[in-house]
């Protein structure tokens, strides 16, 4: 039974990672000014929101299943706070979780209405370090980090994220130059 | 309010987009204290945007999770186990180490109270879900001076980093009995002979020297 | 106002530490008891009752078999059932040439009896260590909980763990690092080498001793079995140096 918890910990982690990258890429394409008109169809935003929520959901599932894998020996408090006992390999994952929570939860309509746009936007930008840290976490703790498929897949995800990120940043730079 | 026209810059506006713009403009501007009138509900497909995409994302995620887990399970069954190397820790068999030095075992004359001759010895290999791990222990003057992990887990096993944490943690955190100031030591049964060089005897001697009765 | 004594008996060394007593005659009684146990139970002595039972010269139900021995044999039988044969004193290669060696139970049992004797004399604080199996009463010389070290399986001069204990409690450790792969799985006849050592804590040393041997035989799975024994907890150190514990065991560990 324990082995299955281990397999599920890994698979939920992988899926959460893919979902995180997908939400990030979707969001970047939404906001990038260089990829066409800023106003995307309604469904694009809806899907982005959904993916964000789904990512957070799978991260929570990943964390809970990792608790059930008693061989790892995590305590509940280890999920909430990086601890030296457990190490930074898992600690980065915990930080990434909190960052994702800060990205997704304020975007829930009720909360978002109370926030100033600037505050919300700043929080939302944390999505980038969140994805980066989860990549570090995946590489450091994933037993799969020793398998070729995994490292190539991870590199691919990184590449997929970097392109729209660069486009967005370049667009920002260009926009600033135009406005100046 | 400018009247809407059918282009943004040079490009024609998507009709759906136009529809949304009309709605936005039709709404009364928000003033402090005024109630927000609910947006007119869209009918039909647009009421639930991207429903199909959402459902497929959810389904795809769930299915991938289960399938990946199954893949790992299957792969785990196929991993060969290397079996146990039976023998005590004084077995002077040197493993084919990929790491560091392997000092040859010297079976020279050892001081009477040294249990183990100097040299590198193979610890017993451990083969379970943590992988194939073999430890090499280096003795010098009867003390462990180094513990090398000779064979790391590979393939479909827990991360080297978690495992590497598990292995050196125990060894490097081995507690000095003097600092721990323990009253007694529990261990595998020592004989009267091995008692002489055991921690317990050091503790007993210390107690006797302190004049604690006897 | 305390007494400390070391005696070489039963093939090992017993350290007796009575904290709140300077009664030398009590120590003498304890030592005499241990010699008596050795005389009856030692598989190294050809003429001992146990060797004779092992050779079949005496049946366990014979009238000449004292009550104590019968009690020990009965408990061993019960343990063999409880552990599904993992602890079986009738399948142990014995130094006297037979296959009967109850040492895994007797040492702990005799020391537990010694502890009863000590307590019956009104001594509450004491520590008896027989070859690595420990029974504790009350508090140590400073009035604090006893500090018990668990010997490091790979380094004879250091400890893997430190436990804080208030008596009455028993701690037994079984391992392969003193006598090599001498722990044989009675079910397969082969030596068990998955674990370097297993430590069990509980109210009775005889049980703890037998359980420690059992866990060594069963490997890490044995820890799951141990977790099902009410009142007993423990830990194992695998041959690769990994420490695995039952949940309640961690309460005993020093911070």
Coordinates of C-alpha atoms in Angstrom, one line a residue:
Chain A
X1 CA 0.0 0.0 0.0
X2 CA 2.8 2.3 0.8
X3 CA 4.4 1.8 -2.5
X4 CA 1.2 3.0 -4.2
X5 CA 1.3 6.1 -2.1
X6 CA 4.8 6.7 -3.4
X7 CA 3.8 6.1 -7.0
X8 CA 0.8 8.5 -6.5
X9 CA 3.0 11.1 -4.9
X10 CA 5.2 11.1 -7.9
X11 CA 2.4 11.1 -10.5
X12 CA 0.4 13.8 -8.8
X13 CA 3.5 15.9 -8.5
X14 CA 4.3 15.5 -12.2
X15 CA 0.7 16.3 -13.2
X16 CA 0.7 19.3 -10.9
X17 CA 3.9 20.5 -12.4
X18 CA 2.6 20.2 -16.0
X19 CA -0.6 22.0 -15.0
X20 CA 1.4 24.7 -13.3
X21 CA 3.4 25.3 -16.5
X22 CA 0.2 25.2 -18.6
X23 CA -1.5 27.8 -16.5
X24 CA 1.6 30.0 -16.5
X25 CA 2.0 29.8 -20.3
X26 CA -1.7 30.4 -20.8
X27 CA -1.6 33.5 -18.6
X28 CA 1.5 34.8 -20.3
X29 CA 0.0 34.5 -23.7
X30 CA -3.1 36.3 -22.4
X31 CA -1.2 39.2 -21.1
X32 CA 1.5 39.4 -23.8
X33 CA 1.0 42.4 -25.9
X34 CA 3.2 41.1 -28.7
X35 CA 1.1 38.1 -29.5
X36 CA -1.8 40.0 -30.9
X37 CA -4.6 41.9 -29.4
X38 CA -4.6 41.9 -25.6
X39 CA -8.3 41.1 -25.4
X40 CA -8.5 37.4 -25.8
X41 CA -11.7 35.5 -26.1
X42 CA -13.7 34.9 -23.0
X43 CA -12.9 31.3 -22.9
X44 CA -9.2 31.8 -22.8
X45 CA -9.4 33.6 -19.5
X46 CA -11.9 31.1 -18.2
X47 CA -9.6 28.2 -19.0
X48 CA -6.6 30.0 -17.5
X49 CA -8.5 30.5 -14.3
X50 CA -9.6 26.9 -14.3
X51 CA -6.1 25.6 -14.9
X52 CA -4.8 27.7 -12.0
X53 CA -7.4 26.3 -9.7
X54 CA -6.7 22.8 -11.0
X55 CA -3.0 23.2 -10.4
X56 CA -3.6 24.3 -6.8
X57 CA -5.9 21.3 -6.4
X58 CA -3.4 18.8 -7.7
X59 CA -0.6 20.4 -5.6
X60 CA -2.8 19.9 -2.5
X61 CA -3.5 16.3 -3.5
X62 CA 0.2 15.8 -4.1
X63 CA 1.0 17.1 -0.6
X64 CA -1.7 15.0 1.1
X65 CA -0.6 11.8 -0.7
X66 CA 3.0 12.4 0.3
X67 CA 1.8 12.4 3.9
X68 CA 0.3 9.0 3.4
X69 CA 3.6 7.6 2.1
X70 CA 5.0 6.8 5.5
X71 CA 8.4 5.9 4.2
X72 CA 9.1 9.5 3.4
X73 CA 8.3 10.3 7.0
X74 CA 6.7 13.7 6.6
X75 CA 4.7 15.3 9.3
X76 CA 1.9 17.6 8.6
X77 CA 3.9 20.6 9.8
X78 CA 6.6 19.8 7.2
X79 CA 4.0 20.5 4.5
X80 CA 3.5 24.0 5.8
X81 CA 7.0 25.1 6.6
X82 CA 10.4 24.2 5.3
X83 CA 12.3 22.4 8.0
X84 CA 16.0 21.5 8.2
X85 CA 15.1 18.0 9.3
X86 CA 13.4 17.3 6.0
X87 CA 15.7 19.4 3.9
X88 CA 15.4 22.0 1.2
X89 CA 14.6 19.5 -1.5
X90 CA 11.1 19.4 0.0
X91 CA 11.3 22.9 1.4
X92 CA 11.4 24.4 -2.0
X93 CA 8.2 22.6 -2.8
X94 CA 6.5 24.0 0.3
X95 CA 7.5 27.5 -0.7
X96 CA 6.3 26.9 -4.2
X97 CA 3.0 25.8 -2.8
X98 CA 2.5 29.0 -0.8
X99 CA 3.5 31.1 -3.8
X100 CA 0.9 29.3 -5.9
X101 CA -1.7 29.8 -3.2
X102 CA -0.9 33.5 -3.2
X103 CA -1.3 33.5 -7.0
X104 CA -4.5 31.6 -7.3
X105 CA -6.5 32.5 -4.2
X106 CA -6.6 36.3 -4.6
X107 CA -7.9 35.7 -8.1
X108 CA -11.1 34.1 -6.8
X109 CA -13.7 36.7 -7.8
X110 CA -14.8 37.6 -4.3
X111 CA -11.4 38.3 -3.0
X112 CA -10.2 39.9 -6.2
X113 CA -12.9 42.6 -6.0
X114 CA -11.5 43.8 -2.7
X115 CA -8.0 44.1 -4.0
X116 CA -6.4 47.0 -5.8
X117 CA -5.4 45.9 -9.3
X118 CA -1.8 46.7 -8.6
X119 CA -1.7 44.5 -5.5
X120 CA -3.4 41.7 -7.2
X121 CA -1.0 42.0 -10.2
X122 CA 2.0 41.9 -8.0
X123 CA 0.8 38.8 -6.2
X124 CA 0.0 37.2 -9.6
X125 CA 3.6 37.8 -10.7
X126 CA 4.7 35.3 -8.1
X127 CA 3.5 32.6 -10.5
X128 CA 6.9 32.8 -12.2
X129 CA 9.1 32.0 -9.1
X130 CA 6.4 29.5 -8.1
X131 CA 6.9 27.5 -11.2
X132 CA 10.7 27.9 -11.0
X133 CA 10.8 26.6 -7.4
X134 CA 8.6 23.7 -8.2
X135 CA 11.0 22.8 -10.9
X136 CA 13.8 22.9 -8.5
X137 CA 11.8 20.8 -6.0
X138 CA 11.0 18.3 -8.8
X139 CA 14.6 17.9 -9.7
X140 CA 15.8 17.6 -6.2
X141 CA 13.3 15.2 -4.7
X142 CA 12.0 13.4 -7.7
X143 CA 13.4 9.9 -7.8
X144 CA 12.6 10.3 -11.4
X145 CA 15.2 13.0 -11.6
X146 CA 17.5 10.1 -12.3
X147 CA 15.6 8.9 -15.3
X148 CA 16.3 10.4 -18.7
X149 CA 12.6 10.9 -19.6
X150 CA 12.1 13.0 -16.6
X151 CA 15.0 15.3 -17.1
X152 CA 14.2 15.8 -20.7
X153 CA 10.6 16.4 -19.8
X154 CA 11.6 18.9 -17.2
X155 CA 13.8 20.7 -19.7
X156 CA 11.0 20.8 -22.2
X157 CA 8.7 22.3 -19.6
X158 CA 11.3 24.9 -18.8
X159 CA 11.7 25.7 -22.5
X160 CA 7.9 26.0 -23.0
X161 CA 7.7 28.5 -20.1
X162 CA 10.7 30.6 -21.2
X163 CA 9.4 31.4 -24.6
X164 CA 6.2 33.2 -23.6
X165 CA 7.9 34.7 -20.6
X166 CA 10.5 36.3 -22.9
X167 CA 7.8 37.5 -25.3
X168 CA 6.0 39.1 -22.4
X169 CA 9.1 40.8 -21.0
X170 CA 10.1 42.0 -24.4
X171 CA 6.6 43.3 -25.0
X172 CA 6.8 45.2 -21.7
X173 CA 10.2 46.7 -22.6
X174 CA 8.9 47.7 -26.0
X175 CA 5.7 49.2 -24.5
X176 CA 7.7 51.2 -22.1
X177 CA 9.9 52.6 -24.9
X178 CA 6.8 53.5 -26.8
X179 CA 5.2 55.2 -23.9
X180 CA 8.3 57.1 -22.9
Chain B
X1 CA -18.8 57.7 -24.1
X2 CA -17.5 57.2 -27.6
X3 CA -19.8 55.2 -29.8
X4 CA -18.4 51.8 -30.6
X5 CA -17.1 51.2 -34.0
X6 CA -16.2 48.1 -35.7
X7 CA -12.5 48.2 -35.6
X8 CA -9.7 48.5 -33.1
X9 CA -6.9 50.2 -35.0
X10 CA -6.9 48.6 -38.3
X11 CA -8.4 45.3 -37.4
X12 CA -12.1 44.3 -37.4
X13 CA -13.5 43.4 -34.1
X14 CA -14.6 39.8 -33.4
X15 CA -18.4 39.9 -33.2
X16 CA -18.4 38.2 -29.8
X17 CA -16.0 40.8 -28.6
X18 CA -18.3 43.5 -30.0
X19 CA -21.2 42.0 -28.1
X20 CA -19.2 42.1 -24.9
X21 CA -18.2 45.7 -25.5
X22 CA -21.8 46.7 -26.0
X23 CA -22.7 45.1 -22.8
X24 CA -20.0 46.9 -20.9
X25 CA -21.0 50.2 -22.3
X26 CA -24.7 49.6 -21.7
X27 CA -24.0 49.2 -18.0
X28 CA -24.5 52.3 -15.8
X29 CA -21.1 53.6 -14.5
X30 CA -20.4 52.5 -11.0
X31 CA -20.9 55.2 -8.4
X32 CA -20.1 54.9 -4.7
X33 CA -23.1 53.4 -2.9
X34 CA -24.9 52.3 -6.0
X35 CA -25.7 48.7 -6.4
X36 CA -23.9 46.8 -9.0
X37 CA -26.3 45.5 -11.5
X38 CA -25.6 42.0 -12.4
X39 CA -24.2 41.3 -15.9
X40 CA -26.9 40.0 -18.2
X41 CA -26.5 36.3 -18.3
X42 CA -25.3 34.9 -21.6
X43 CA -27.3 32.2 -23.0
X44 CA -26.3 28.9 -24.5
X45 CA -22.7 27.9 -25.0
X46 CA -21.2 31.1 -23.9
X47 CA -22.8 30.9 -20.5
X48 CA -20.2 28.3 -19.7
X49 CA -17.1 29.3 -21.5
X50 CA -14.5 26.7 -22.3
X51 CA -16.6 24.0 -20.6
X52 CA -15.3 21.4 -23.0
X53 CA -11.7 22.5 -22.5
X54 CA -12.1 22.5 -18.7
X55 CA -13.6 19.1 -18.6
X56 CA -10.9 17.6 -20.8
X57 CA -8.2 19.3 -18.8
X58 CA -9.6 17.8 -15.6
X59 CA -10.1 14.4 -17.2
X60 CA -6.6 14.4 -18.8
X61 CA -5.0 15.3 -15.4
X62 CA -6.8 12.6 -13.5
X63 CA -6.1 9.9 -16.1
X64 CA -2.5 10.9 -16.4
X65 CA -2.1 10.7 -12.7
X66 CA -3.5 7.2 -12.5
X67 CA -1.6 6.0 -15.5
X68 CA 1.7 7.4 -14.4
X69 CA 1.3 5.8 -11.0
X70 CA 0.5 2.5 -12.7
X71 CA 3.6 2.9 -14.9
X72 CA 5.8 3.4 -11.9
X73 CA 4.2 0.4 -10.2
X74 CA 4.9 -1.8 -13.2
X75 CA 8.4 -0.5 -13.6
X76 CA 9.2 -1.1 -9.9
X77 CA 8.3 -4.8 -10.3
X78 CA 10.8 -5.2 -13.0
X79 CA 13.8 -3.8 -11.1
X80 CA 16.3 -6.5 -10.4
X81 CA 17.3 -6.9 -6.8
X82 CA 20.9 -7.7 -6.2
X83 CA 20.3 -9.9 -3.2
X84 CA 22.0 -9.7 0.1
X85 CA 25.7 -10.0 0.7
X86 CA 25.8 -12.1 3.8
X87 CA 28.7 -11.7 6.1
X88 CA 29.8 -9.6 9.0
X89 CA 31.3 -6.2 8.7
X90 CA 34.8 -7.6 9.1
X91 CA 34.6 -9.3 5.7
X92 CA 37.6 -7.9 3.9
X93 CA 36.0 -8.1 0.5
X94 CA 36.5 -4.8 -1.4
X95 CA 33.6 -3.8 -3.6
X96 CA 34.2 -2.3 -7.1
X97 CA 33.9 1.2 -5.8
X98 CA 33.1 4.0 -8.1
X99 CA 33.9 6.5 -5.5
X100 CA 37.1 7.3 -3.6
X101 CA 39.8 5.4 -2.1
X102 CA 39.8 1.7 -1.2
X103 CA 42.6 1.2 1.1
X104 CA 43.7 -2.4 1.1
X105 CA 42.8 -4.4 4.2
X106 CA 45.8 -4.8 6.4
X107 CA 45.7 -7.8 8.6
X108 CA 48.8 -6.7 10.4
X109 CA 49.4 -7.1 14.2
X110 CA 46.7 -5.1 15.8
X111 CA 46.7 -3.8 19.3
X112 CA 44.9 -6.3 21.6
X113 CA 42.0 -4.1 22.2
X114 CA 41.3 -3.1 18.6
X115 CA 38.3 -5.0 17.3
X116 CA 38.7 -4.4 13.6
X117 CA 41.8 -4.3 11.5
X118 CA 42.5 -1.2 9.5
X119 CA 41.0 -1.1 6.1
X120 CA 37.9 -0.7 4.0
X121 CA 35.2 -3.2 4.4
X122 CA 32.0 -3.8 2.6
X123 CA 29.0 -3.1 4.6
X124 CA 26.1 -5.3 3.8
X125 CA 24.2 -4.2 0.7
X126 CA 20.6 -3.2 1.2
X127 CA 18.2 -3.9 -1.6
X128 CA 14.7 -2.8 -1.2
X129 CA 12.5 0.0 -2.5
X130 CA 15.2 2.4 -1.5
X131 CA 17.4 0.9 -4.1
X132 CA 20.6 -1.0 -4.2
X133 CA 22.9 0.6 -1.7
X134 CA 26.2 -0.6 -0.6
X135 CA 28.1 1.1 2.1
X136 CA 31.9 0.9 2.5
X137 CA 33.2 1.5 6.0
X138 CA 36.8 2.5 6.5
X139 CA 38.4 1.5 9.8
X140 CA 41.6 3.1 11.1
X141 CA 42.9 2.1 14.5
X142 CA 39.7 0.4 15.4
X143 CA 37.6 3.5 14.7
X144 CA 35.4 4.3 11.7
X145 CA 37.1 7.1 9.9
X146 CA 34.9 7.2 6.8
X147 CA 31.8 5.8 5.4
X148 CA 31.4 5.8 1.6
X149 CA 28.3 5.0 -0.3
X150 CA 29.6 2.7 -2.9
X151 CA 26.5 2.1 -5.0
X152 CA 23.8 4.6 -5.2
X153 CA 20.2 3.6 -6.0
X154 CA 19.4 4.0 -9.6
X155 CA 16.5 4.0 -11.9
X156 CA 13.1 3.9 -10.5
X157 CA 13.9 4.5 -6.8
X158 CA 13.7 7.3 -4.3
X159 CA 15.9 10.2 -5.0
X160 CA 19.5 10.0 -4.3
X161 CA 19.2 13.2 -2.3
X162 CA 16.6 11.8 0.0
X163 CA 18.4 8.5 0.3
X164 CA 21.8 10.1 0.6
X165 CA 20.2 12.1 3.4
X166 CA 19.1 8.9 5.1
X167 CA 22.4 7.1 4.9
X168 CA 24.9 9.7 6.0
X169 CA 22.5 11.1 8.6
X170 CA 22.8 8.1 10.8
X171 CA 26.5 7.7 10.5
X172 CA 27.5 11.4 10.6
X173 CA 25.2 12.0 13.5
X174 CA 26.5 9.1 15.5
X175 CA 26.6 10.4 19.0
X176 CA 29.6 10.6 21.1
X177 CA 28.9 8.6 24.3
X178 CA 31.0 11.1 26.4
X179 CA 28.9 14.0 25.2
X180 CA 25.7 12.2 25.6
X181 CA 26.6 11.2 29.1
X182 CA 24.5 8.1 29.1
X183 CA 24.1 5.9 32.1
X184 CA 23.9 2.6 30.2
X185 CA 24.1 1.3 26.6
X186 CA 21.7 -1.1 25.0
X187 CA 23.1 -3.2 22.2
X188 CA 23.4 -6.6 20.7
X189 CA 24.6 -9.1 23.3
X190 CA 28.3 -8.7 23.9
X191 CA 30.4 -11.5 25.2
X192 CA 32.5 -11.0 28.3
X193 CA 35.4 -10.6 26.0
X194 CA 34.0 -7.9 23.8
X195 CA 32.6 -6.3 26.9
X196 CA 36.1 -5.2 27.7
X197 CA 36.3 -2.9 24.8
X198 CA 32.6 -1.9 24.8
X199 CA 31.1 1.5 25.7
X200 CA 29.3 -0.2 28.6
X201 CA 32.6 -1.1 30.2
X202 CA 33.9 2.4 29.9
X203 CA 30.7 3.6 31.6
X204 CA 31.0 1.0 34.3
X205 CA 34.7 1.8 34.9
X206 CA 33.8 5.5 35.2
X207 CA 31.1 4.7 37.7
X208 CA 33.5 2.5 39.7
X209 CA 36.2 5.2 39.6
X210 CA 33.7 7.8 40.8
X211 CA 33.3 5.6 43.9
X212 CA 29.7 4.7 43.2
X213 CA 29.6 1.9 45.6
X214 CA 30.9 -1.6 44.7
Chain C
X1 CA 24.1 5.9 49.0
X2 CA 24.3 3.6 45.9
X3 CA 25.8 0.4 44.8
X4 CA 27.4 -0.5 41.5
X5 CA 28.6 -4.0 40.5
X6 CA 29.8 -5.8 37.4
X7 CA 29.6 -9.6 37.1
X8 CA 30.6 -11.9 34.3
X9 CA 28.0 -14.5 34.0
X10 CA 25.7 -16.2 31.5
X11 CA 28.4 -15.8 28.9
X12 CA 28.1 -12.0 29.0
X13 CA 28.6 -9.2 31.5
X14 CA 25.9 -7.9 33.8
X15 CA 26.1 -4.4 35.2
X16 CA 24.0 -3.7 38.3
X17 CA 23.4 -0.2 39.5
X18 CA 21.2 0.3 42.5
X19 CA 20.7 4.1 43.0
X20 CA 18.8 4.4 46.3
X21 CA 20.3 1.4 48.2
X22 CA 23.7 0.4 49.5
X23 CA 22.5 -3.1 50.3
X24 CA 25.4 -5.3 49.2
X25 CA 23.5 -8.4 50.3
X26 CA 20.8 -7.6 47.7
X27 CA 23.5 -7.4 45.0
X28 CA 24.8 -10.8 46.2
X29 CA 21.3 -12.2 45.9
X30 CA 20.9 -10.9 42.4
X31 CA 24.3 -12.4 41.4
X32 CA 23.4 -15.7 43.0
X33 CA 20.1 -15.7 41.0
X34 CA 22.0 -15.1 37.8
X35 CA 24.4 -18.0 38.4
X36 CA 21.5 -20.2 39.2
X37 CA 19.8 -19.3 35.9
X38 CA 23.1 -20.0 34.1
X39 CA 23.4 -23.4 35.7
X40 CA 19.9 -24.4 34.6
X41 CA 19.5 -22.7 31.3
X42 CA 23.0 -22.4 29.8
X43 CA 23.2 -24.2 26.4
X44 CA 27.0 -24.0 26.8
X45 CA 26.8 -26.4 29.8
X46 CA 26.4 -30.0 28.8
X47 CA 24.8 -30.9 32.1
X48 CA 22.4 -28.0 32.2
X49 CA 18.7 -28.8 32.3
X50 CA 18.2 -27.0 29.0
X51 CA 20.9 -29.1 27.2
X52 CA 19.3 -32.2 28.6
X53 CA 15.9 -31.2 27.4
X54 CA 17.4 -30.3 24.1
X55 CA 18.9 -33.7 23.8
X56 CA 15.6 -35.3 24.7
X57 CA 16.8 -36.8 28.0
X58 CA 14.2 -34.9 29.9
X59 CA 10.7 -34.0 28.8
X60 CA 9.4 -30.5 29.6
X61 CA 6.6 -32.1 31.5
X62 CA 8.7 -34.3 33.8
X63 CA 8.3 -33.7 37.5
X64 CA 12.0 -32.9 37.9
X65 CA 11.6 -29.8 35.7
X66 CA 11.2 -26.8 38.0
X67 CA 8.2 -24.5 37.7
X68 CA 10.4 -21.7 36.4
X69 CA 11.6 -23.7 33.5
X70 CA 8.2 -24.8 32.6
X71 CA 7.0 -21.2 32.7
X72 CA 9.8 -20.2 30.3
X73 CA 9.1 -23.0 27.9
X74 CA 5.4 -22.2 28.0
X75 CA 6.0 -18.6 27.2
X76 CA 8.4 -19.6 24.4
X77 CA 5.7 -21.7 22.9
X78 CA 3.2 -18.9 23.1
X79 CA 5.6 -16.5 21.4
X80 CA 6.3 -19.0 18.6
X81 CA 2.6 -18.9 17.9
X82 CA 2.2 -15.1 18.3
X83 CA 5.1 -14.5 15.8
X84 CA 4.1 -17.2 13.3
X85 CA 7.2 -19.1 13.9
X86 CA 9.6 -16.1 13.5
X87 CA 10.6 -16.6 17.2
X88 CA 11.1 -20.3 17.8
X89 CA 13.5 -21.5 20.4
X90 CA 13.2 -25.0 19.1
X91 CA 14.7 -24.1 15.7
X92 CA 17.8 -22.3 16.9
X93 CA 21.1 -23.9 16.3
X94 CA 22.5 -24.4 19.8
X95 CA 26.1 -24.6 21.1
X96 CA 25.3 -27.9 22.7
X97 CA 24.6 -29.5 19.3
X98 CA 20.9 -29.6 19.6
X99 CA 18.4 -27.3 18.0
X100 CA 17.0 -26.0 21.2
X101 CA 18.2 -22.6 22.5
X102 CA 15.9 -20.4 24.5
X103 CA 18.6 -17.8 25.2
X104 CA 16.7 -15.2 23.3
X105 CA 14.1 -15.3 26.0
X106 CA 15.9 -16.5 29.1
X107 CA 18.4 -13.6 29.4
X108 CA 15.6 -11.1 29.5
X109 CA 13.4 -13.2 31.7
X110 CA 16.1 -13.7 34.3
X111 CA 16.9 -10.0 34.4
X112 CA 13.3 -9.1 34.7
X113 CA 13.0 -11.5 37.6
X114 CA 16.0 -9.8 39.2
X115 CA 14.3 -6.4 38.8
X116 CA 11.2 -7.8 40.6
X117 CA 13.4 -8.9 43.4
X118 CA 15.0 -5.5 43.6
X119 CA 11.6 -3.7 43.7
X120 CA 10.3 -6.1 46.3
X121 CA 13.1 -4.9 48.5
X122 CA 11.8 -1.4 48.3
X123 CA 14.5 -0.1 45.9
X124 CA 12.8 2.1 43.3
X125 CA 15.7 3.6 41.3
X126 CA 18.0 1.1 39.6
X127 CA 19.5 0.0 36.3
X128 CA 20.5 -3.5 35.4
X129 CA 22.2 -4.1 32.0
X130 CA 22.8 -7.7 31.0
X131 CA 24.9 -7.9 27.9
X132 CA 23.0 -5.0 26.3
X133 CA 19.5 -5.8 27.5
X134 CA 18.4 -3.2 30.1
X135 CA 15.8 -2.9 32.8
X136 CA 15.3 0.4 34.5
X137 CA 13.5 1.5 37.7
X138 CA 12.7 5.1 38.6
X139 CA 15.3 7.7 38.1
X140 CA 19.1 8.0 37.8
X141 CA 21.7 9.3 40.2
X142 CA 20.8 12.9 39.6
X143 CA 17.1 12.3 40.0
X144 CA 16.6 12.7 36.2
X145 CA 15.2 10.1 33.7
X146 CA 17.7 7.5 32.8
X147 CA 19.7 8.3 29.7
X148 CA 20.1 5.1 27.6
X149 CA 22.3 5.0 24.6
X150 CA 21.6 2.6 21.7
X151 CA 24.9 1.3 20.4
X152 CA 25.7 2.4 16.9
X153 CA 25.7 -0.7 14.7
X154 CA 28.8 0.4 12.6
X155 CA 30.8 2.2 15.2
X156 CA 31.3 0.3 18.5
X157 CA 32.4 3.5 20.3
X158 CA 29.5 5.7 19.5
X159 CA 25.7 5.7 19.8
X160 CA 23.0 5.9 17.2
X161 CA 20.4 7.2 19.5
X162 CA 19.8 8.4 23.1
X163 CA 16.6 7.6 25.0
X164 CA 15.2 9.2 28.1
X165 CA 13.4 6.8 30.3
X166 CA 11.7 6.7 33.6
X167 CA 11.3 3.3 35.1
X168 CA 9.8 0.8 35.2
X169 CA 10.8 0.0 31.6
X170 CA 12.8 -2.5 29.6
X171 CA 15.0 -2.0 26.5
X172 CA 16.3 -4.9 24.5
X173 CA 18.4 -4.8 21.4
X174 CA 19.1 -7.6 18.9
X175 CA 21.7 -7.3 16.2
X176 CA 24.1 -8.8 13.8
X177 CA 27.2 -6.8 14.6
X178 CA 28.5 -8.6 17.6
X179 CA 28.2 -12.2 16.5
X180 CA 27.7 -11.8 12.8
X181 CA 24.8 -13.3 11.0
X182 CA 23.8 -15.5 13.9
X183 CA 20.2 -14.6 13.7
X184 CA 18.5 -17.4 11.8
X185 CA 15.0 -17.2 10.5
X186 CA 13.4 -20.4 11.9
X187 CA 11.0 -20.4 9.0
X188 CA 13.6 -20.6 6.3
X189 CA 16.7 -21.8 8.1
X190 CA 18.7 -18.9 6.6
X191 CA 20.4 -16.0 8.4
X192 CA 18.5 -12.8 8.5
X193 CA 20.7 -9.9 7.3
X194 CA 18.4 -7.1 6.4
X195 CA 18.8 -5.4 9.7
X196 CA 21.9 -4.4 11.5
X197 CA 20.0 -4.0 14.8
X198 CA 16.5 -3.9 16.3
X199 CA 15.6 -2.2 19.6
X200 CA 12.4 -2.8 21.5
X201 CA 11.0 -0.8 24.5
X202 CA 8.3 -2.1 26.7
X203 CA 7.2 -3.1 30.2
X204 CA 8.8 -6.6 30.3
X205 CA 12.4 -7.4 29.3
X206 CA 11.6 -11.0 28.5
X207 CA 9.0 -10.0 26.0
X208 CA 11.2 -7.1 24.7
X209 CA 14.1 -9.5 24.2
X210 CA 12.0 -12.0 22.3
X211 CA 10.4 -9.2 20.3
X212 CA 13.8 -7.7 19.4
X213 CA 14.9 -11.1 18.1
X214 CA 11.7 -11.5 16.2
X215 CA 12.0 -8.1 14.5
X216 CA 15.6 -8.9 13.5
X217 CA 14.3 -12.0 11.9
X218 CA 11.4 -10.4 10.1
X219 CA 13.3 -7.3 8.9
X220 CA 11.7 -3.9 8.5
X221 CA 8.3 -5.7 8.2
X222 CA 8.9 -6.8 11.7
X223 CA 8.5 -3.2 12.9
X224 CA 4.9 -3.2 11.5
X225 CA 4.3 -6.4 13.5
X226 CA 5.8 -4.8 16.6
X227 CA 3.6 -1.8 16.2
X228 CA 0.6 -4.2 16.7
X229 CA 2.0 -5.4 20.1
X230 CA 0.3 -3.3 22.7
X231 CA 2.7 -1.5 25.1
X232 CA 5.8 -2.2 22.9
X233 CA 7.5 0.1 20.5
X234 CA 10.9 0.0 18.8
X235 CA 13.2 0.9 16.0
X236 CA 15.5 -0.8 13.5
X237 CA 18.7 0.2 11.8
X238 CA 19.0 -1.4 8.4
X239 CA 22.2 -2.9 7.1
X240 CA 22.5 0.3 4.9
X241 CA 22.3 2.5 8.0
X242 CA 18.7 3.7 7.7
X243 CA 16.8 4.2 10.9
X244 CA 13.1 3.2 10.9
X245 CA 11.0 3.6 14.0
X246 CA 7.5 2.9 15.2
X247 CA 5.5 6.1 15.9
X248 CA 5.4 5.8 19.7
X249 CA 9.1 5.1 19.8
X250 CA 9.9 8.7 19.0
X251 CA 8.5 9.8 22.3
X252 CA 11.4 8.1 24.1
X253 CA 14.1 9.8 22.1
X254 CA 16.2 12.6 23.5
X255 CA 15.4 15.9 21.9

